[in-house]
C-alpha positions as MATLAB code, in Angstrom:
seq = 'MKLSLHEIADVVGALNDVSQFEDVPIQAIEFDSRKISSGDLFLPLKGTRDGHEFIPTAFENGAVATFSRIELDDVPYILVKDPLAAFQTLAKYYLEKMAVDVIAVTGSNGKTTTKDMIHDVLATTYKIYKTQGNYNNEIGLPYTVLHMPDSTQKLVLEMGQDHLGDIDLLSKIAQPKIGIVTLIGEAHLEFFGSREKIAQGKMQIANGMAKDGTLIVPADKIINDYLPDNQKVVRFGPDQDIFLTELVERKDSLSFAVNFMDGLIELPVTGKYNATNAMLATYVGQLEGVADEAIRSALKNLVLTKNRTEWKKASNGADILADVYNANPTAMKLILETFLTLPANEGGKKIALLADMKELGKDSVQMHSQMIRALNPEDLDTLICYGEDIAELAQLASQVFPMGKVYYFKKTAEEDQFADLVKQVQTILQPADQILLKGSNSMQLDKVLEALEN';
ca = [
      25.902  -86.793  -17.091;
      27.245  -87.271  -19.873;
      24.594  -90.003  -20.549;
      22.117  -89.890  -22.919;
      18.622  -92.403  -22.655;
      18.994  -95.048  -25.067;
      22.590  -95.043  -23.960;
      21.374  -96.250  -20.814;
      18.746  -97.986  -22.011;
      21.507 -100.451  -23.885;
      23.088 -100.465  -21.046;
      21.129 -101.928  -18.768;
      19.538 -104.018  -21.453;
      16.122 -102.912  -21.342;
      12.842 -105.356  -21.841;
      11.171 -102.296  -23.635;
      11.533 -100.113  -26.835;
      12.187  -97.309  -25.785;
      13.483  -96.082  -29.810;
       9.477  -94.843  -29.755;
      10.966  -92.471  -26.499;
      12.838  -89.408  -27.746;
      16.936  -89.580  -26.875;
      17.123  -86.951  -25.217;
      20.186  -86.351  -22.534;
      20.022  -87.392  -18.409;
      20.462  -84.311  -15.854;
      20.904  -87.164  -13.055;
      19.286  -90.095  -12.233;
      17.533  -88.981   -8.813;
      15.811  -92.167   -6.433;
      13.713  -89.540   -4.839;
      11.138  -87.375   -6.354;
      11.572  -84.781   -4.450;
      14.360  -84.649   -5.765;
      13.974  -84.616   -8.951;
      14.972  -81.850  -11.561;
      13.617  -80.858  -15.116;
      15.669  -83.810  -17.238;
      16.580  -86.326  -14.854;
      15.630  -90.640  -14.894;
      13.454  -91.281  -11.366;
      15.007  -94.647   -9.194;
      11.864  -95.773   -8.361;
      13.174  -98.723   -5.571;
      11.621 -100.026   -2.720;
      11.421  -98.894    0.545;
       8.253  -98.470    3.529;
       6.655  -97.786    0.001;
       7.138  -99.002   -3.025;
       9.006  -95.882   -5.595;
       6.388  -96.970   -8.553;
       3.613  -95.315   -6.847;
       5.545  -92.069   -6.975;
       6.531  -90.993  -10.822;
       3.752  -89.485  -11.119;
       5.079  -86.919   -8.689;
       8.628  -87.203  -10.762;
       7.157  -86.785  -13.824;
       5.463  -83.649  -12.421;
       8.566  -82.139  -11.337;
      10.924  -82.629  -14.642;
      11.482  -86.507  -15.047;
      12.143  -87.086  -19.024;
      11.671  -90.135  -18.898;
      12.235  -93.389  -15.363;
      12.758  -97.003  -15.210;
      11.242  -99.450  -13.910;
       9.674 -103.573  -13.425;
       6.210 -102.940  -14.367;
       4.582 -101.809  -18.195;
       3.157  -98.284  -17.810;
       1.748  -96.102  -20.698;
       2.019  -92.644  -21.845;
       5.441  -91.849  -20.243;
       9.282  -92.749  -21.687;
      11.142  -95.316  -19.875;
      13.141  -98.195  -19.230;
      12.354 -101.214  -18.043;
      14.073 -104.509  -16.233;
      13.380 -106.926  -14.122;
      15.412 -104.751  -10.926;
      15.659 -101.396  -11.173;
      18.146 -100.792   -8.394;
      20.806 -103.418   -9.943;
      20.163 -101.464  -13.579;
      21.221  -98.932  -11.989;
      24.343 -100.691  -10.081;
      24.961 -101.638  -14.247;
      24.894  -98.085  -15.032;
      27.535  -97.379  -12.621;
      29.892  -99.955  -12.718;
      29.379  -98.488  -16.943;
      29.993  -95.052  -16.058;
      33.386  -95.868  -14.495;
      34.613  -97.415  -17.097;
      33.734  -94.910  -19.963;
      34.398  -91.618  -18.068;
      37.955  -93.558  -17.399;
      38.421  -91.837  -13.396;
      40.616  -93.917  -11.045;
      38.385  -94.918   -8.108;
      40.128  -95.009   -4.451;
      38.434  -97.092   -2.852;
      38.516  -97.050    1.195;
      36.687  -99.691    3.894;
      36.958 -100.412    7.807;
      35.298 -101.656   11.267;
      36.965  -97.857   12.274;
      37.575  -94.244   10.604;
      37.622  -95.242    6.363;
      34.736  -91.583    7.026;
      38.198  -89.605    7.864;
      40.707  -91.428    5.912;
      38.722  -91.122    2.570;
      38.300  -87.002    3.793;
      41.844  -87.236    3.849;
      42.248  -88.251    0.380;
      39.987  -86.015   -0.993;
      42.021  -83.575    0.580;
      45.698  -84.688   -0.231;
      44.662  -85.699   -3.970;
      43.064  -82.337   -4.553;
      45.816  -80.152   -4.432;
      46.955  -82.046   -7.489;
      42.633  -83.420   -9.547;
      39.847  -83.386  -10.474;
      38.579  -84.800   -7.337;
      35.300  -86.560   -5.512;
      34.213  -88.324   -2.539;
      31.570  -89.917   -0.697;
      28.799  -87.806    0.265;
      28.109  -88.384    3.870;
      27.226  -92.165    4.509;
      26.074  -93.315    0.808;
      28.245  -96.011    1.033;
      26.321  -98.904   -0.024;
      24.504 -100.723   -2.371;
      22.380  -97.871   -3.475;
      24.829  -94.864   -1.669;
      27.863  -96.215   -4.171;
      26.372  -96.202   -7.670;
      25.346  -93.123   -6.610;
      27.813  -91.302   -5.330;
      29.412  -92.674   -9.374;
      26.328  -91.323  -11.321;
      26.305  -88.061   -9.624;
      30.576  -86.960   -9.613;
      31.280  -84.419  -11.838;
      31.858  -84.699  -15.703;
      35.593  -82.915  -15.529;
      36.347  -85.841  -12.111;
      39.677  -87.548  -12.877;
      40.279  -89.382   -9.063;
      36.583  -90.806   -6.820;
      36.839  -91.816   -2.960;
      34.491  -93.619   -2.925;
      33.707  -95.437    0.912;
      32.880  -98.734    1.052;
      30.588  -99.743    3.850;
      29.049 -103.432    4.836;
      26.593 -104.474    7.308;
      27.023 -108.858    5.518;
      28.737 -110.804    5.190;
      29.289 -109.580    0.440;
      28.388 -106.350    0.063;
      32.168 -105.319    0.271;
      31.636 -107.808   -3.297;
      28.947 -105.543   -4.618;
      31.152 -102.755   -3.914;
      34.100 -103.299   -5.459;
      32.607 -105.258   -8.295;
      31.094 -101.974   -8.817;
      34.177  -99.254   -8.355;
      36.984 -101.373   -9.767;
      39.014  -99.987   -7.585;
      42.670  -98.340   -8.533;
      44.152  -98.872   -5.078;
      42.356 -100.172   -2.020;
      42.238  -99.458    1.809;
      41.684 -101.170    5.119;
      41.344  -99.463    7.749;
      40.615 -101.407   10.308;
      38.890 -105.226   10.728;
      36.912 -104.243   14.344;
      33.620 -105.643   15.853;
      31.579 -103.153   13.778;
      28.394 -104.649   12.640;
      29.296 -108.637   15.048;
      26.115 -108.993   15.145;
      25.250 -109.911   11.812;
      28.795 -111.524   11.006;
      28.743 -113.515   14.078;
      33.099 -113.375   13.968;
      35.929 -110.882   13.744;
      36.332 -113.320   11.264;
      33.847 -112.558    9.164;
      34.002 -109.207    9.067;
      37.937 -109.983    8.248;
      36.197 -111.728    4.694;
      33.831 -109.742    4.334;
      36.091 -105.847    3.723;
      38.730 -108.210    2.013;
      36.413 -108.304   -0.767;
      37.612 -105.549   -1.270;
      40.204 -106.790   -3.548;
      37.975 -109.118   -5.712;
      36.760 -105.805   -8.189;
      40.391 -104.073   -8.814;
      42.347 -104.720  -11.135;
      45.377 -107.513  -10.978;
      47.788 -104.066  -11.387;
      45.622 -102.720   -8.464;
      47.853 -101.462   -4.841;
      45.507 -103.380   -1.543;
      46.415 -101.809    1.558;
      45.905 -103.178    4.834;
      46.804 -103.446    8.658;
      49.543 -105.807    9.872;
      46.660 -107.577   11.558;
      47.367 -111.441   11.469;
      43.634 -111.979   10.944;
      43.164 -110.681    7.227;
      46.170 -113.532    6.310;
      43.555 -116.306    4.612;
      42.277 -113.736    2.479;
      45.296 -111.251    1.314;
      44.329 -112.052   -2.659;
      47.462 -113.561   -5.388;
      47.406 -110.712   -7.774;
      47.548 -107.350   -6.599;
      50.728 -105.245   -5.358;
      49.372 -105.907   -1.081;
      50.969 -102.933    1.279;
      50.834 -103.726    4.454;
      51.207 -101.122    7.794;
      51.649 -101.267   11.299;
      54.527 -101.788   13.119;
      57.896 -103.465   11.552;
      55.441 -103.347    7.940;
      55.679 -101.881    4.893;
      54.421  -98.355    5.761;
      54.897  -97.301    9.910;
      54.485  -94.040   11.978;
      57.644  -92.384   13.268;
      58.420  -89.947   16.009;
      54.421  -89.107   17.045;
      53.672  -86.298   19.135;
      50.131  -86.129   20.565;
      48.467  -82.834   21.750;
      44.652  -81.777   22.814;
      43.626  -80.534   19.278;
      46.593  -81.791   16.947;
      49.986  -84.246   16.549;
      52.388  -84.920   14.523;
      54.834  -87.464   13.694;
      56.404  -88.450   10.441;
      56.510  -91.958    8.083;
      59.812  -93.506    7.749;
      58.421  -93.561    2.862;
      58.401  -89.272    2.879;
      60.327  -86.651    4.738;
      60.351  -84.712    7.126;
      57.081  -84.408    9.708;
      53.526  -84.454    8.765;
      51.245  -82.498   11.186;
      47.801  -83.048   11.501;
      44.828  -80.101   13.041;
      42.797  -82.936   14.874;
      43.778  -85.995   18.283;
      44.804  -89.054   18.184;
      47.012  -92.195   16.928;
      44.239  -93.410   15.040;
      44.096  -89.671   13.347;
      48.305  -90.603   12.506;
      47.470  -93.584   11.249;
      45.018  -92.734    8.600;
      47.147  -89.920    7.952;
      49.558  -91.930    7.216;
      47.780  -93.596    4.294;
      46.019  -91.038    2.592;
      49.971  -89.782    1.911;
      51.282  -93.431    1.063;
      47.888  -92.794   -1.684;
      49.214  -89.190   -2.877;
      53.128  -90.525   -3.464;
      51.437  -93.456   -5.578;
      48.821  -90.843   -7.186;
      51.882  -88.114   -7.848;
      51.043  -86.028   -5.289;
      54.038  -83.350   -4.238;
      55.230  -84.265   -0.726;
      54.682  -80.795    0.373;
      51.373  -80.535   -1.101;
      50.719  -83.741    0.930;
      51.496  -81.878    3.666;
      49.711  -78.218    2.556;
      45.882  -80.519    2.733;
      46.629  -82.432    5.875;
      47.623  -79.530    7.853;
      44.540  -77.548    6.973;
      42.704  -80.827    6.461;
      38.145  -79.993    8.019;
      36.536  -83.602    8.873;
      33.371  -84.756    7.866;
      30.900  -83.718   11.089;
      30.798  -85.959   14.106;
      34.278  -87.346   14.055;
      36.714  -86.765   16.735;
      37.175  -83.122   17.049;
      37.338  -81.129   20.105;
      33.674  -78.353   21.426;
      33.372  -75.500   23.897;
      30.568  -76.555   26.502;
      28.650  -72.836   27.374;
      30.437  -72.984   30.923;
      33.210  -73.181   28.652;
      34.376  -76.594   29.576;
      36.296  -79.600   27.117;
      33.843  -82.057   24.476;
      35.900  -84.455   23.438;
      33.015  -85.716   20.249;
      32.479  -88.655   18.621;
      28.693  -89.631   19.159;
      28.490  -90.944   15.129;
      28.913  -94.646   15.665;
      31.151  -96.797   18.343;
      32.337 -100.032   18.481;
      35.229 -102.094   21.294;
      38.024 -100.894   18.531;
      36.760  -97.520   18.627;
      36.067  -96.696   21.752;
      39.765  -98.193   23.262;
      41.585  -96.127   21.083;
      39.486  -92.511   21.800;
      39.657  -93.463   25.277;
      43.772  -94.130   25.086;
      43.914  -90.575   23.289;
      41.673  -88.807   25.850;
      43.310  -90.773   28.958;
      46.553  -89.716   27.091;
      46.658  -86.030   27.299;
      46.566  -83.575   30.591;
      43.992  -82.606   31.751;
      43.400  -78.305   32.363;
      44.953  -77.905   35.633;
      42.573  -77.412   38.206;
      40.464  -79.574   35.848;
      38.755  -83.390   36.100;
      38.459  -85.977   33.539;
      34.351  -87.085   32.633;
      33.499  -89.756   30.282;
      30.236  -90.491   28.994;
      30.653  -93.708   27.229;
      27.113  -94.931   25.368;
      25.692  -98.593   24.172;
      27.358 -100.169   21.341;
      24.717 -101.145   18.702;
      25.029 -104.397   16.534;
      27.504 -106.702   18.141;
      25.289 -109.549   18.623;
      24.818 -111.968   22.134;
      28.497 -110.855   23.209;
      27.202 -107.693   22.838;
      26.709 -107.144   26.906;
      30.251 -109.140   27.519;
      32.079 -106.939   24.779;
      30.718 -103.482   26.808;
      31.777 -104.962   30.436;
      34.937 -105.442   28.786;
      35.865 -101.655   28.578;
      36.905 -101.686   31.558;
      40.507 -101.995   31.213;
      40.732  -99.478   29.214;
      39.527  -97.032   31.608;
      42.157  -96.015   34.516;
      40.432  -94.210   37.994;
      44.186  -92.751   37.819;
      43.093  -91.166   34.492;
      39.586  -90.723   34.871;
      38.317  -88.835   37.707;
      34.051  -89.260   37.143;
      32.860  -92.038   34.566;
      29.375  -92.060   32.729;
      27.326  -95.159   31.480;
      24.425  -94.608   29.908;
      22.549  -97.646   27.518;
      21.907 -101.076   28.259;
      24.233 -103.187   27.271;
      26.808 -100.706   29.021;
      25.446 -101.298   32.107;
      27.207 -104.106   34.108;
      30.407 -102.308   32.468;
      29.177  -99.787   35.054;
      28.990 -101.948   38.449;
      31.813 -103.343   37.133;
      33.581  -99.481   37.858;
      31.869  -99.029   40.362;
      33.814 -101.356   42.584;
      37.563  -99.482   40.896;
      36.585  -96.316   41.087;
      36.010  -93.709   44.527;
      32.394  -93.924   45.908;
      30.370  -91.090   43.729;
      32.297  -91.117   40.889;
      30.393  -93.858   38.403;
      26.549  -92.881   37.285;
      24.206  -95.044   35.342;
      21.303  -94.179   32.920;
      19.376  -96.633   31.185;
      17.500  -95.694   28.294;
      14.766  -95.933   28.086;
      11.363  -94.931   25.846;
      10.693  -91.551   28.499;
      12.031  -88.469   27.604;
      12.892  -88.252   31.420;
      15.653  -90.193   31.857;
      17.243  -89.188   29.149;
      16.822  -84.660   30.615;
      17.801  -86.668   33.668;
      21.024  -87.821   32.245;
      21.727  -84.602   30.811;
      21.150  -82.764   33.590;
      23.194  -85.009   35.400;
      25.627  -84.359   32.742;
      25.972  -80.295   32.900;
      25.801  -80.521   36.701;
      28.886  -82.479   37.327;
      31.037  -80.513   34.277;
      32.755  -77.426   35.019;
      34.120  -74.994   33.201;
      38.726  -76.590   34.005;
      37.244  -79.734   32.740;
      36.919  -82.401   29.953;
      34.260  -84.579   29.346;
      34.916  -86.967   26.514;
      31.986  -88.329   25.036;
      31.206  -91.181   22.868;
      29.421  -94.168   21.735;
      26.633  -95.322   18.714;
      24.865  -92.797   17.106;
      21.239  -93.641   17.885;
      21.817  -93.954   21.405;
      21.234  -89.614   20.220;
      25.061  -88.100   23.033;
      24.956  -85.659   19.831;
      21.788  -83.983   21.964;
      24.095  -84.154   24.759;
      26.638  -82.182   22.765;
      23.890  -79.465   22.167;
      22.342  -79.414   25.337;
      26.585  -78.556   26.865;
      27.556  -75.767   23.832;
      23.986  -74.048   24.136;
];
């Protein structure tokens, strides 16, 4: 990190006289006192406990200074009204100082995968860094910025939103050169109230972009009222500015072409939605001057963030299509479409284990029930539902599927119910079968996956 104590104090408008402290170089900024190393600056945040309680620990671990909203004695500190706001101000300044191009990605589904794909494409040509893990909020994004290597030329930032205004804040910190909205779905509907509000929030990605920036968005009409006037807008989808052609889906790979580049592109993952994500990465690569063959090579050798859609093997040899990190109705429909379109193994069944999708608000039960439209007993042998809001879907499915082909397990605080779910899945799943696991992270389907693998 190319920052010193006095420079940081000046940028954030320190309320105390820091000239009394030595102007030492700052190695990194950490908000977890346990991660502090020699030469670091501590950031005390409010959580279940006030981070100011851990300032002594931070100095014991090697901190050379700390942000603080209270006056301190005997240690170097930068006094500010709000340490988090100061942290965000510093991140914005640091991006300007380092002259790094930012590519920002948001969307109700596919943003992490698209971020990974863009990173791998640009890494063929540039020194690049990306959001690590789920560091995509008001703390994680500035943390990512301030932890990028000094040599970084391009920075790919994921932007998440729980409430209206979240993306506005993140965009104004990051000031993206390129902004991408992957999809307008129903994620966090509980906090937004309507899909229109979700669209409004996602489109705030343009608020911090430069006038000569490029905004890449879906053809979905719901965003039309929120399109900016001062950026180049590129729409994607059938008959739009950029679109897919020649798509071929296979069990664990796919190939496709795009209208703006010659030749086929291959991916080591399945799902039409992944082809769309890769198309967006391809377009960004072209905007940034990456050679076509380098783009193709990066996507062909793609490695995705863990727990996104991926095929696994059960200990008995059955195939598992695991997508257990998160879920919303759009994402669940997409993965079901892919799973049910792919051919079954010879002599094997197709089984789906679907769990509750969280944060859908007052219409959650209805939105779960609508999944019945994506379930066809001609394509799916067995359905297993797990949760509370998904109970009505199980009831509807039992009227459509043959007797004994629909199972329901209620989520309770008792471990026995979860154990019964795992046992039932293990009993049903045979070596030639394929099973889809899909649900919100809090439903802990990763534990089901682990049990099947082991």
